[in-house]
PDB file of C-alpha atoms and ligand atoms in Angstrom:
ATOM      1  CA  MET N   1       0.000   0.000   0.000  1.00  0.00           C
ATOM      2  CA  LEU N   2       1.467   3.325  -1.071  1.00  0.00           C
ATOM      3  CA  SER N   3       0.368   6.139   1.215  1.00  0.00           C
ATOM      4  CA  TYR N   4       3.250   8.594   0.781  1.00  0.00           C
ATOM      5  CA  ARG N   5       2.425  11.641  -1.395  1.00  0.00           C
ATOM      6  CA  HIS N   6       5.248  14.040  -2.064  1.00  0.00           C
ATOM      7  CA  GLY N   7       2.797  16.935  -2.477  1.00  0.00           C
ATOM      8  CA  PHE N   8       2.760  17.312   1.331  1.00  0.00           C
ATOM      9  CA  HIS N   9       6.516  17.849   1.407  1.00  0.00           C
ATOM     10  CA  ALA N  10       7.431  19.510  -1.903  1.00  0.00           C
ATOM     11  CA  GLY N  11      10.051  22.246  -1.537  1.00  0.00           C
ATOM     12  CA  ASN N  12      10.992  21.326   2.044  1.00  0.00           C
ATOM     13  CA  HIS N  13      14.579  21.374   3.380  1.00  0.00           C
ATOM     14  CA  ALA N  14      15.206  17.849   2.118  1.00  0.00           C
ATOM     15  CA  ASP N  15      14.103  18.785  -1.422  1.00  0.00           C
ATOM     16  CA  VAL N  16      16.471  21.765  -1.411  1.00  0.00           C
ATOM     17  CA  LEU N  17      19.497  19.534  -0.747  1.00  0.00           C
ATOM     18  CA  LYS N  18      18.304  16.683  -2.993  1.00  0.00           C
ATOM     19  CA  HIS N  19      17.519  18.863  -5.999  1.00  0.00           C
ATOM     20  CA  MET N  20      20.630  21.034  -5.736  1.00  0.00           C
ATOM     21  CA  VAL N  21      22.763  17.879  -5.681  1.00  0.00           C
ATOM     22  CA  LEU N  22      20.779  16.563  -8.676  1.00  0.00           C
ATOM     23  CA  CYS N  23      21.406  19.788 -10.636  1.00  0.00           C
ATOM     24  CA  LEU N  24      25.138  19.708  -9.802  1.00  0.00           C
ATOM     25  CA  ILE N  25      25.602  16.083 -10.899  1.00  0.00           C
ATOM     26  CA  LEU N  26      23.708  16.671 -14.151  1.00  0.00           C
ATOM     27  CA  ARG N  27      25.825  19.777 -14.784  1.00  0.00           C
ATOM     28  CA  HIS N  28      29.002  17.664 -14.518  1.00  0.00           C
ATOM     29  CA  LEU N  29      27.580  15.043 -16.863  1.00  0.00           C
ATOM     30  CA  LYS N  30      26.390  17.594 -19.429  1.00  0.00           C
ATOM     31  CA  ALA N  31      29.724  19.467 -19.312  1.00  0.00           C
ATOM     32  CA  LYS N  32      31.377  16.649 -21.287  1.00  0.00           C
ATOM     33  CA  GLY N  33      29.105  17.392 -24.268  1.00  0.00           C
ATOM     34  CA  LYS N  34      28.229  13.706 -24.717  1.00  0.00           C
ATOM     35  CA  PRO N  35      24.795  12.027 -24.425  1.00  0.00           C
ATOM     36  CA  LEU N  36      23.834  10.585 -21.057  1.00  0.00           C
ATOM     37  CA  SER N  37      21.380   8.161 -19.466  1.00  0.00           C
ATOM     38  CA  TYR N  38      19.254   9.018 -16.469  1.00  0.00           C
ATOM     39  CA  ILE N  39      17.024   6.747 -14.404  1.00  0.00           C
ATOM     40  CA  ASP N  40      14.809   8.080 -11.596  1.00  0.00           C
ATOM     41  CA  THR N  41      13.608   5.081  -9.560  1.00  0.00           C
ATOM     42  CA  HIS N  42      11.041   6.910  -7.367  1.00  0.00           C
ATOM     43  CA  SER N  43       9.872   9.853  -9.450  1.00  0.00           C
ATOM     44  CA  GLY N  44       6.738  11.275  -7.823  1.00  0.00           C
ATOM     45  CA  ALA N  45       4.483  13.615  -9.839  1.00  0.00           C
ATOM     46  CA  GLY N  46       7.213  15.773 -11.379  1.00  0.00           C
ATOM     47  CA  ALA N  47       5.796  19.149 -10.252  1.00  0.00           C
ATOM     48  CA  TYR N  48       3.685  20.367  -7.338  1.00  0.00           C
ATOM     49  CA  SER N  49       1.357  23.245  -6.566  1.00  0.00           C
ATOM     50  CA  LEU N  50       2.369  24.973  -3.341  1.00  0.00           C
ATOM     51  CA  GLN N  51      -1.213  26.332  -3.183  1.00  0.00           C
ATOM     52  CA  SER N  52      -2.718  22.843  -2.943  1.00  0.00           C
ATOM     53  CA  ALA N  53      -4.541  21.789   0.214  1.00  0.00           C
ATOM     54  CA  TRP N  54      -1.755  19.270   0.961  1.00  0.00           C
ATOM     55  CA  SER N  55       1.026  21.771   0.661  1.00  0.00           C
ATOM     56  CA  GLN N  56      -0.887  24.404   2.618  1.00  0.00           C
ATOM     57  CA  GLN N  57      -1.614  21.859   5.361  1.00  0.00           C
ATOM     58  CA  THR N  58       2.076  21.327   6.140  1.00  0.00           C
ATOM     59  CA  SER N  59       3.646  24.513   4.656  1.00  0.00           C
ATOM     60  CA  GLU N  60       6.987  22.672   4.640  1.00  0.00           C
ATOM     61  CA  TYR N  61       8.210  24.766   1.707  1.00  0.00           C
ATOM     62  CA  LYS N  62       8.200  27.808   3.976  1.00  0.00           C
ATOM     63  CA  ASN N  63      11.118  26.289   5.902  1.00  0.00           C
ATOM     64  CA  GLY N  64      12.727  25.122   2.673  1.00  0.00           C
ATOM     65  CA  VAL N  65      12.769  26.681  -0.769  1.00  0.00           C
ATOM     66  CA  GLU N  66      11.020  29.889   0.328  1.00  0.00           C
ATOM     67  CA  LYS N  67      13.893  30.730   2.691  1.00  0.00           C
ATOM     68  CA  ILE N  68      16.602  30.488   0.038  1.00  0.00           C
ATOM     69  CA  LEU N  69      14.806  32.145  -2.882  1.00  0.00           C
ATOM     70  CA  ASN N  70      17.008  35.254  -2.728  1.00  0.00           C
ATOM     71  CA  ASN N  71      20.231  33.635  -1.514  1.00  0.00           C
ATOM     72  CA  ARG N  72      23.040  35.067  -3.698  1.00  0.00           C
ATOM     73  CA  ILE N  73      25.624  32.437  -2.721  1.00  0.00           C
ATOM     74  CA  LEU N  74      23.345  29.550  -3.661  1.00  0.00           C
ATOM     75  CA  MET N  75      22.142  31.343  -6.810  1.00  0.00           C
ATOM     76  CA  ASP N  76      25.753  31.648  -7.968  1.00  0.00           C
ATOM     77  CA  ALA N  77      26.607  28.057  -7.001  1.00  0.00           C
ATOM     78  CA  VAL N  78      23.539  26.328  -8.495  1.00  0.00           C
ATOM     79  CA  PRO N  79      21.940  28.681 -11.047  1.00  0.00           C
ATOM     80  CA  GLU N  80      20.179  25.732 -12.742  1.00  0.00           C
ATOM     81  CA  TYR N  81      18.106  25.139  -9.602  1.00  0.00           C
ATOM     82  CA  TYR N  82      16.843  28.725  -9.623  1.00  0.00           C
ATOM     83  CA  ARG N  83      16.319  28.847 -13.384  1.00  0.00           C
ATOM     84  CA  ILE N  84      14.054  25.793 -13.268  1.00  0.00           C
ATOM     85  CA  ILE N  85      12.025  27.134 -10.336  1.00  0.00           C
ATOM     86  CA  ASP N  86      11.569  30.344 -12.341  1.00  0.00           C
ATOM     87  CA  THR N  87      10.504  28.340 -15.398  1.00  0.00           C
ATOM     88  CA  VAL N  88       7.751  26.417 -13.595  1.00  0.00           C
ATOM     89  CA  ASN N  89       6.564  29.690 -12.053  1.00  0.00           C
ATOM     90  CA  GLU N  90       6.572  31.641 -15.325  1.00  0.00           C
ATOM     91  CA  GLY N  91       3.824  34.260 -15.345  1.00  0.00           C
ATOM     92  CA  GLU N  92       3.386  34.080 -11.552  1.00  0.00           C
ATOM     93  CA  THR N  93       4.283  36.987  -9.275  1.00  0.00           C
ATOM     94  CA  SER N  94       5.306  34.745  -6.358  1.00  0.00           C
ATOM     95  CA  LEU N  95       6.348  31.147  -5.722  1.00  0.00           C
ATOM     96  CA  LYS N  96       3.327  28.969  -6.648  1.00  0.00           C
ATOM     97  CA  TYR N  97       4.891  25.762  -8.005  1.00  0.00           C
ATOM     98  CA  TYR N  98       7.836  23.578  -7.101  1.00  0.00           C
ATOM     99  CA  PRO N  99       9.497  21.174  -9.555  1.00  0.00           C
ATOM    100  CA  GLY N 100      10.182  17.556  -8.613  1.00  0.00           C
ATOM    101  CA  SER N 101      13.301  15.622  -9.610  1.00  0.00           C
ATOM    102  CA  PRO N 102      11.803  14.632 -13.030  1.00  0.00           C
ATOM    103  CA  MET N 103      11.171  18.270 -13.966  1.00  0.00           C
ATOM    104  CA  PHE N 104      14.671  19.402 -12.922  1.00  0.00           C
ATOM    105  CA  THR N 105      16.071  16.582 -15.064  1.00  0.00           C
ATOM    106  CA  ALA N 106      13.775  17.182 -18.053  1.00  0.00           C
ATOM    107  CA  GLN N 107      14.829  20.842 -18.083  1.00  0.00           C
ATOM    108  CA  ILE N 108      18.571  20.109 -17.928  1.00  0.00           C
ATOM    109  CA  LEU N 109      18.680  17.197 -20.380  1.00  0.00           C
ATOM    110  CA  ASP N 110      17.993  17.474 -24.125  1.00  0.00           C
ATOM    111  CA  GLU N 111      17.189  15.352 -27.183  1.00  0.00           C
ATOM    112  CA  SER N 112      20.646  13.763 -27.172  1.00  0.00           C
ATOM    113  CA  ASP N 113      19.936  12.149 -23.788  1.00  0.00           C
ATOM    114  CA  ASN N 114      17.700   9.329 -22.609  1.00  0.00           C
ATOM    115  CA  ALA N 115      15.757   9.493 -19.334  1.00  0.00           C
ATOM    116  CA  HIS N 116      13.499   6.942 -17.631  1.00  0.00           C
ATOM    117  CA  PHE N 117      11.189   7.619 -14.695  1.00  0.00           C
ATOM    118  CA  MET N 118       9.599   4.927 -12.519  1.00  0.00           C
ATOM    119  CA  GLU N 119       6.531   5.655 -10.367  1.00  0.00           C
ATOM    120  CA  LEU N 120       4.240   3.063  -8.792  1.00  0.00           C
ATOM    121  CA  HIS N 121       1.421   5.203  -7.385  1.00  0.00           C
ATOM    122  CA  PRO N 122      -1.310   5.393 -10.110  1.00  0.00           C
ATOM    123  CA  THR N 123      -2.251   9.050  -9.557  1.00  0.00           C
ATOM    124  CA  GLU N 124       1.350  10.213  -9.241  1.00  0.00           C
ATOM    125  CA  TYR N 125       2.135   8.251 -12.405  1.00  0.00           C
ATOM    126  CA  ASP N 126      -0.717   9.961 -14.317  1.00  0.00           C
ATOM    127  CA  ASN N 127       0.427  13.383 -13.093  1.00  0.00           C
ATOM    128  CA  LEU N 128       4.031  12.626 -14.024  1.00  0.00           C
ATOM    129  CA  LYS N 129       3.049  11.486 -17.495  1.00  0.00           C
ATOM    130  CA  TYR N 130       1.117  14.707 -17.988  1.00  0.00           C
ATOM    131  CA  ASN N 131       3.914  16.914 -16.581  1.00  0.00           C
ATOM    132  CA  LEU N 132       6.553  15.365 -18.858  1.00  0.00           C
ATOM    133  CA  HIS N 133       4.501  14.998 -22.028  1.00  0.00           C
ATOM    134  CA  HIS N 134       6.458  17.759 -23.837  1.00  0.00           C
ATOM    135  CA  TYR N 135       9.801  16.010 -23.408  1.00  0.00           C
ATOM    136  CA  ALA N 136      10.342  13.294 -26.027  1.00  0.00           C
ATOM    137  CA  TYR N 137      13.565  12.068 -24.359  1.00  0.00           C
ATOM    138  CA  CYS N 138      11.721  11.387 -21.066  1.00  0.00           C
ATOM    139  CA  HIS N 139      10.048   7.976 -20.722  1.00  0.00           C
ATOM    140  CA  VAL N 140       7.582   7.462 -17.873  1.00  0.00           C
ATOM    141  CA  HIS N 141       6.926   3.952 -16.488  1.00  0.00           C
ATOM    142  CA  HIS N 142       4.174   2.745 -14.176  1.00  0.00           C
ATOM    143  CA  ARG N 143       6.574   0.283 -12.693  1.00  0.00           C
ATOM    144  CA  ASP N 144       8.332  -0.869  -9.522  1.00  0.00           C
ATOM    145  CA  ALA N 145      11.635   0.899  -8.857  1.00  0.00           C
ATOM    146  CA  GLU N 146      13.889  -2.136  -8.550  1.00  0.00           C
ATOM    147  CA  GLU N 147      12.232  -4.219 -11.241  1.00  0.00           C
ATOM    148  CA  GLY N 148      12.329  -1.306 -13.700  1.00  0.00           C
ATOM    149  CA  LEU N 149      15.863  -0.250 -12.851  1.00  0.00           C
ATOM    150  CA  LEU N 150      17.379  -3.706 -13.249  1.00  0.00           C
ATOM    151  CA  ALA N 151      15.456  -4.280 -16.490  1.00  0.00           C
ATOM    152  CA  LEU N 152      16.821  -1.024 -17.966  1.00  0.00           C
ATOM    153  CA  LEU N 153      20.459  -1.698 -17.024  1.00  0.00           C
ATOM    154  CA  PRO N 154      22.953  -1.503 -18.551  1.00  0.00           C
ATOM    155  CA  PRO N 155      21.672   1.497 -20.519  1.00  0.00           C
ATOM    156  CA  ALA N 156      22.501   1.886 -24.200  1.00  0.00           C
ATOM    157  CA  ILE N 157      24.388   5.094 -23.357  1.00  0.00           C
ATOM    158  CA  ARG N 158      26.983   3.896 -20.840  1.00  0.00           C
ATOM    159  CA  ARG N 159      27.356   7.090 -18.819  1.00  0.00           C
ATOM    160  CA  GLY N 160      24.797   8.629 -16.549  1.00  0.00           C
ATOM    161  CA  LEU N 161      22.999   8.966 -13.245  1.00  0.00           C
ATOM    162  CA  ILE N 162      20.705   6.678 -11.269  1.00  0.00           C
ATOM    163  CA  PHE N 163      18.682   8.834  -8.861  1.00  0.00           C
ATOM    164  CA  ILE N 164      17.161   6.905  -5.941  1.00  0.00           C
ATOM    165  CA  ASP N 165      14.668   8.716  -3.717  1.00  0.00           C
ATOM    166  CA  PRO N 166      12.462   6.204  -1.853  1.00  0.00           C
ATOM    167  CA  SER N 167       9.772   7.284   0.600  1.00  0.00           C
ATOM    168  CA  TYR N 168      11.111   4.822   3.238  1.00  0.00           C
ATOM    169  CA  GLU N 169       7.543   3.929   4.231  1.00  0.00           C
ATOM    170  CA  LEU N 170       8.208   0.256   4.771  1.00  0.00           C
ATOM    171  CA  GLU N 171      10.477  -1.488   7.269  1.00  0.00           C
ATOM    172  CA  ASN N 172      12.446  -3.142   4.473  1.00  0.00           C
ATOM    173  CA  ASP N 173      12.973  -0.009   2.359  1.00  0.00           C
ATOM    174  CA  TYR N 174      16.450   0.640   3.831  1.00  0.00           C
ATOM    175  CA  LYS N 175      17.677  -2.911   3.197  1.00  0.00           C
ATOM    176  CA  ASN N 176      16.016  -3.010  -0.237  1.00  0.00           C
ATOM    177  CA  THR N 177      17.673   0.262  -1.262  1.00  0.00           C
ATOM    178  CA  VAL N 178      21.149  -1.102  -0.510  1.00  0.00           C
ATOM    179  CA  ASN N 179      20.401  -4.375  -2.327  1.00  0.00           C
ATOM    180  CA  MET N 180      19.031  -2.468  -5.309  1.00  0.00           C
ATOM    181  CA  VAL N 181      22.216  -0.370  -5.573  1.00  0.00           C
ATOM    182  CA  LYS N 182      24.353  -3.497  -5.217  1.00  0.00           C
ATOM    183  CA  LYS N 183      22.525  -5.333  -8.030  1.00  0.00           C
ATOM    184  CA  ALA N 184      22.406  -2.238 -10.265  1.00  0.00           C
ATOM    185  CA  HIS N 185      26.133  -1.585  -9.819  1.00  0.00           C
ATOM    186  CA  LEU N 186      26.906  -5.126 -10.958  1.00  0.00           C
ATOM    187  CA  LYS N 187      25.096  -4.351 -14.236  1.00  0.00           C
ATOM    188  CA  PHE N 188      26.263  -0.745 -14.663  1.00  0.00           C
ATOM    189  CA  SER N 189      29.474  -0.160 -12.724  1.00  0.00           C
ATOM    190  CA  GLN N 190      30.283   3.170 -14.467  1.00  0.00           C
ATOM    191  CA  GLY N 191      27.004   4.786 -13.388  1.00  0.00           C
ATOM    192  CA  ILE N 192      26.756   7.539 -10.800  1.00  0.00           C
ATOM    193  CA  TYR N 193      24.345   6.528  -8.007  1.00  0.00           C
ATOM    194  CA  ALA N 194      22.714   9.254  -5.892  1.00  0.00           C
ATOM    195  CA  ILE N 195      20.649   7.994  -2.953  1.00  0.00           C
ATOM    196  CA  TRP N 196      18.609  10.254  -0.675  1.00  0.00           C
ATOM    197  CA  TYR N 197      17.822   9.347   2.974  1.00  0.00           C
ATOM    198  CA  PRO N 198      15.999  11.005   5.894  1.00  0.00           C
ATOM    199  CA  LEU N 199      17.395  11.779   9.359  1.00  0.00           C
ATOM    200  CA  LEU N 200      14.600  10.912  11.806  1.00  0.00           C
ATOM    201  CA  GLY N 201      13.998  11.041  15.563  1.00  0.00           C
ATOM    202  CA  LYS N 202      16.186   8.674  17.623  1.00  0.00           C
ATOM    203  CA  ALA N 203      13.634   5.837  17.735  1.00  0.00           C
ATOM    204  CA  GLY N 204      13.050   5.751  13.991  1.00  0.00           C
ATOM    205  CA  ASP N 205      16.436   6.742  12.580  1.00  0.00           C
ATOM    206  CA  ARG N 206      18.026   4.176  10.250  1.00  0.00           C
ATOM    207  CA  SER N 207      20.479   6.475   8.479  1.00  0.00           C
ATOM    208  CA  TYR N 208      23.559   5.055  10.215  1.00  0.00           C
ATOM    209  CA  GLU N 209      22.782   1.545   8.995  1.00  0.00           C
ATOM    210  CA  LEU N 210      21.957   2.755   5.456  1.00  0.00           C
ATOM    211  CA  VAL N 211      25.147   4.810   5.115  1.00  0.00           C
ATOM    212  CA  ARG N 212      27.291   2.003   6.568  1.00  0.00           C
ATOM    213  CA  ASN N 213      25.822  -0.605   4.214  1.00  0.00           C
ATOM    214  CA  LEU N 214      26.106   1.620   1.141  1.00  0.00           C
ATOM    215  CA  THR N 215      29.741   2.369   2.067  1.00  0.00           C
ATOM    216  CA  LYS N 216      30.415  -1.370   2.392  1.00  0.00           C
ATOM    217  CA  LEU N 217      29.510  -1.798  -1.294  1.00  0.00           C
ATOM    218  CA  ASN N 218      32.923  -0.223  -1.817  1.00  0.00           C
ATOM    219  CA  ILE N 219      31.984   1.777  -4.888  1.00  0.00           C
ATOM    220  CA  LYS N 220      34.678   4.342  -5.624  1.00  0.00           C
ATOM    221  CA  ARG N 221      34.331   7.998  -4.696  1.00  0.00           C
ATOM    222  CA  THR N 222      31.326   7.592  -2.402  1.00  0.00           C
ATOM    223  CA  ILE N 223      30.420  10.960  -0.849  1.00  0.00           C
ATOM    224  CA  ARG N 224      28.093  11.623   2.072  1.00  0.00           C
ATOM    225  CA  ALA N 225      26.454  15.083   2.108  1.00  0.00           C
ATOM    226  CA  GLU N 226      24.119  15.515   5.056  1.00  0.00           C
ATOM    227  CA  PHE N 227      22.625  18.364   7.067  1.00  0.00           C
ATOM    228  CA  THR N 228      20.247  18.970   9.955  1.00  0.00           C
ATOM    229  CA  VAL N 229      17.941  21.912  10.601  1.00  0.00           C
ATOM    230  CA  CYS N 230      17.425  21.340  14.332  1.00  0.00           C
ATOM    231  CA  ALA N 231      18.054  18.944  17.225  1.00  0.00           C
ATOM    232  CA  GLN N 232      16.969  15.344  16.639  1.00  0.00           C
ATOM    233  CA  ASP N 233      14.193  15.220  19.225  1.00  0.00           C
ATOM    234  CA  SER N 234      12.918  18.780  18.932  1.00  0.00           C
ATOM    235  CA  ILE N 235      10.721  18.033  15.922  1.00  0.00           C
ATOM    236  CA  MET N 236       8.251  15.346  14.837  1.00  0.00           C
ATOM    237  CA  GLY N 237       9.593  13.563  11.789  1.00  0.00           C
ATOM    238  CA  MET N 238      12.639  14.672   9.840  1.00  0.00           C
ATOM    239  CA  HIS N 239      15.266  16.932  11.401  1.00  0.00           C
ATOM    240  CA  GLY N 240      17.569  16.639   8.409  1.00  0.00           C
ATOM    241  CA  SER N 241      18.499  14.483   5.449  1.00  0.00           C
ATOM    242  CA  GLY N 242      21.421  13.337   3.387  1.00  0.00           C
ATOM    243  CA  MET N 243      22.616  12.130   0.035  1.00  0.00           C
ATOM    244  CA  ILE N 244      25.066   9.352  -0.712  1.00  0.00           C
ATOM    245  CA  ILE N 245      26.701   9.739  -4.110  1.00  0.00           C
ATOM    246  CA  CYS N 246      28.701   6.765  -5.444  1.00  0.00           C
ATOM    247  CA  ASN N 247      31.091   7.145  -8.396  1.00  0.00           C
ATOM    248  CA  ALA N 248      30.763  10.864  -7.735  1.00  0.00           C
ATOM    249  CA  PRO N 249      31.970  13.258 -10.447  1.00  0.00           C
ATOM    250  CA  TYR N 250      35.511  14.489  -9.667  1.00  0.00           C
ATOM    251  CA  ASN N 251      34.641  18.097  -8.835  1.00  0.00           C
ATOM    252  CA  LEU N 252      31.382  17.449  -7.018  1.00  0.00           C
ATOM    253  CA  MET N 253      33.053  17.667  -3.595  1.00  0.00           C
ATOM    254  CA  ASP N 254      34.180  21.236  -4.338  1.00  0.00           C
ATOM    255  CA  ASP N 255      30.642  22.227  -5.315  1.00  0.00           C
ATOM    256  CA  LEU N 256      29.209  20.647  -2.186  1.00  0.00           C
ATOM    257  CA  LYS N 257      31.719  22.521  -0.013  1.00  0.00           C
ATOM    258  CA  LYS N 258      30.184  25.741  -1.364  1.00  0.00           C
ATOM    259  CA  ILE N 259      26.519  24.874  -0.911  1.00  0.00           C
ATOM    260  CA  LEU N 260      26.258  22.762   2.262  1.00  0.00           C
ATOM    261  CA  PRO N 261      27.359  25.421   4.796  1.00  0.00           C
ATOM    262  CA  GLU N 262      25.049  27.946   3.134  1.00  0.00           C
ATOM    263  CA  ILE N 263      22.018  25.616   2.994  1.00  0.00           C
ATOM    264  CA  THR N 264      22.579  24.714   6.649  1.00  0.00           C
ATOM    265  CA  LYS N 265      22.905  28.338   7.754  1.00  0.00           C
ATOM    266  CA  SER N 266      19.888  29.469   5.744  1.00  0.00           C
ATOM    267  CA  LEU N 267      17.532  26.654   6.758  1.00  0.00           C
ATOM    268  CA  ALA N 268      18.568  26.298  10.426  1.00  0.00           C
ATOM    269  CA  LEU N 269      15.666  26.221  12.891  1.00  0.00           C
ATOM    270  CA  ASP N 270      17.942  26.267  15.945  1.00  0.00           C
ATOM    271  CA  GLU N 271      21.622  26.604  16.859  1.00  0.00           C
ATOM    272  CA  THR N 272      22.283  22.841  16.633  1.00  0.00           C
ATOM    273  CA  ALA N 273      21.892  22.808  12.817  1.00  0.00           C
ATOM    274  CA  LYS N 274      25.020  21.322  11.224  1.00  0.00           C
ATOM    275  CA  PHE N 275      26.320  19.578   8.135  1.00  0.00           C
ATOM    276  CA  LYS N 276      28.537  16.603   7.396  1.00  0.00           C
ATOM    277  CA  LEU N 277      30.464  16.272   4.156  1.00  0.00           C
ATOM    278  CA  GLU N 278      32.895  13.415   3.676  1.00  0.00           C
ATOM    279  CA  MET N 279      34.455  11.112   1.117  1.00  0.00           C
ATOM    280  CA  LEU N 280      33.643   7.603   2.381  1.00  0.00           C
ATOM    281  CA  THR N 281      35.560   5.543  -0.189  1.00  0.00           C
ATOM    282  CA  ALA N 282      38.721   6.209  -2.159  1.00  0.00           C
ATOM    283  CA  ASP N 283      39.215   6.664  -5.867  1.00  0.00           C
ATOM    284  CA  ASP N 284      40.921   3.297  -6.261  1.00  0.00           C
ATOM    285  CA  CYS N 285      38.883   1.012  -3.959  1.00  0.00           C
TER     286      CYS N 285
HETATM  287  C1  LIG V 301      10.014  10.860  -2.134  1.00  0.00           C
HETATM  288  S1  LIG V 301       8.871  10.585  -3.408  1.00  0.00           S
HETATM  289  C2  LIG V 301       9.748  11.017  -4.857  1.00  0.00           C
HETATM  290  C3  LIG V 301      10.035  12.456  -5.029  1.00  0.00           C
HETATM  291  C4  LIG V 301      10.824  12.786  -6.287  1.00  0.00           C
HETATM  292  N1  LIG V 301      11.978  11.931  -6.448  1.00  0.00           N
HETATM  293  C5  LIG V 301      11.277  14.223  -6.290  1.00  0.00           C
HETATM  294  O1  LIG V 301      12.408  14.507  -5.883  1.00  0.00           O
HETATM  295  O2  LIG V 301      10.492  15.078  -6.744  1.00  0.00           O
HETATM  296  C6  LIG V 301       8.868   8.836  -3.545  1.00  0.00           C
HETATM  297  C7  LIG V 301       7.941   8.304  -4.621  1.00  0.00           C
HETATM  298  O3  LIG V 301       8.210   6.908  -4.788  1.00  0.00           O
HETATM  299  C8  LIG V 301       6.993   6.241  -5.117  1.00  0.00           C
HETATM  300  N2  LIG V 301       7.215   4.824  -4.816  1.00  0.00           N
HETATM  301  C9  LIG V 301       7.139   4.195  -3.622  1.00  0.00           C
HETATM  302  N3  LIG V 301       7.483   2.887  -3.750  1.00  0.00           N
HETATM  303  C10 LIG V 301       7.809   2.708  -5.056  1.00  0.00           C
HETATM  304  C11 LIG V 301       8.275   1.587  -5.803  1.00  0.00           C
HETATM  305  N4  LIG V 301       8.486   0.400  -5.228  1.00  0.00           N
HETATM  306  N5  LIG V 301       8.522   1.753  -7.104  1.00  0.00           N
HETATM  307  C12 LIG V 301       8.329   2.967  -7.716  1.00  0.00           C
HETATM  308  N6  LIG V 301       7.876   4.064  -7.053  1.00  0.00           N
HETATM  309  C13 LIG V 301       7.628   3.936  -5.742  1.00  0.00           C
HETATM  310  C14 LIG V 301       5.973   6.945  -4.246  1.00  0.00           C
HETATM  311  O4  LIG V 301       4.665   6.779  -4.787  1.00  0.00           O
HETATM  312  C15 LIG V 301       6.464   8.392  -4.292  1.00  0.00           C
HETATM  313  O5  LIG V 301       5.803   9.109  -5.316  1.00  0.00           O
END
């Protein structure tokens, strides 16, 4: 049973980190001027109205994207992120819409590339199909993440990004994510893998186990980029989130050094907010 709907959370602090990292990785891939493959295993609807009843109920974007809209340091470091937010809000006088990972990708890629998007929830799938219908290089699948990913690997274009953003609703999601990366890497060892994870209250937090098990896969240049907005037990739910990037592009670490301190400072809810940025595996492991 799928109950998670990203519309409640669109534009929150986790989306800011996740989508800036996505834009940076795609920038590195596009910089080579060669075609690339992209697979989004958990795509969501592709774009969200911040005026919807769901979004208004939680207002999570107010402690996320809304707080960094005029941040000059982040605008200079990740202009793509801002350009795409402007594009989905064209004609609006204030922030009304927030793009999901498929829309960021569709806007950065072009006809030379090949992108696949998996989404299992029927309504989210329909919305995604509608939101991407202008982009001929974007293929939307009503399909399970792992089944679809393994069926599509290795891609015809042997360079690219696998973007993994589960909702971690089920007990086994953490273990399944690691197994999925392990199996996918066996089929496509050159691929960049970017995996998002939440930082939850003490009782529910599984990030340590996830990061440890992903590191144990021993994929070269595995980076952890993580930040918190407040103390672990001062909030219900997520107090931060992180990304693991395996086979990370060479200069990604430098980009992350620019954005993580600024995201953390801008989105902090109390003085305990902090970030962690480290290379977990070597270049030659
Ligand atoms: C966190 S949301 C994705 C948000 C999106 N990546 C973004 O950044 O805009 C996770 C999505 O995964 C979908 N999902 C959950 N289990 C799935 C599965 N086994 N296969 C494919 N999609 C799944 C959910 O319906 C939900 O829309």
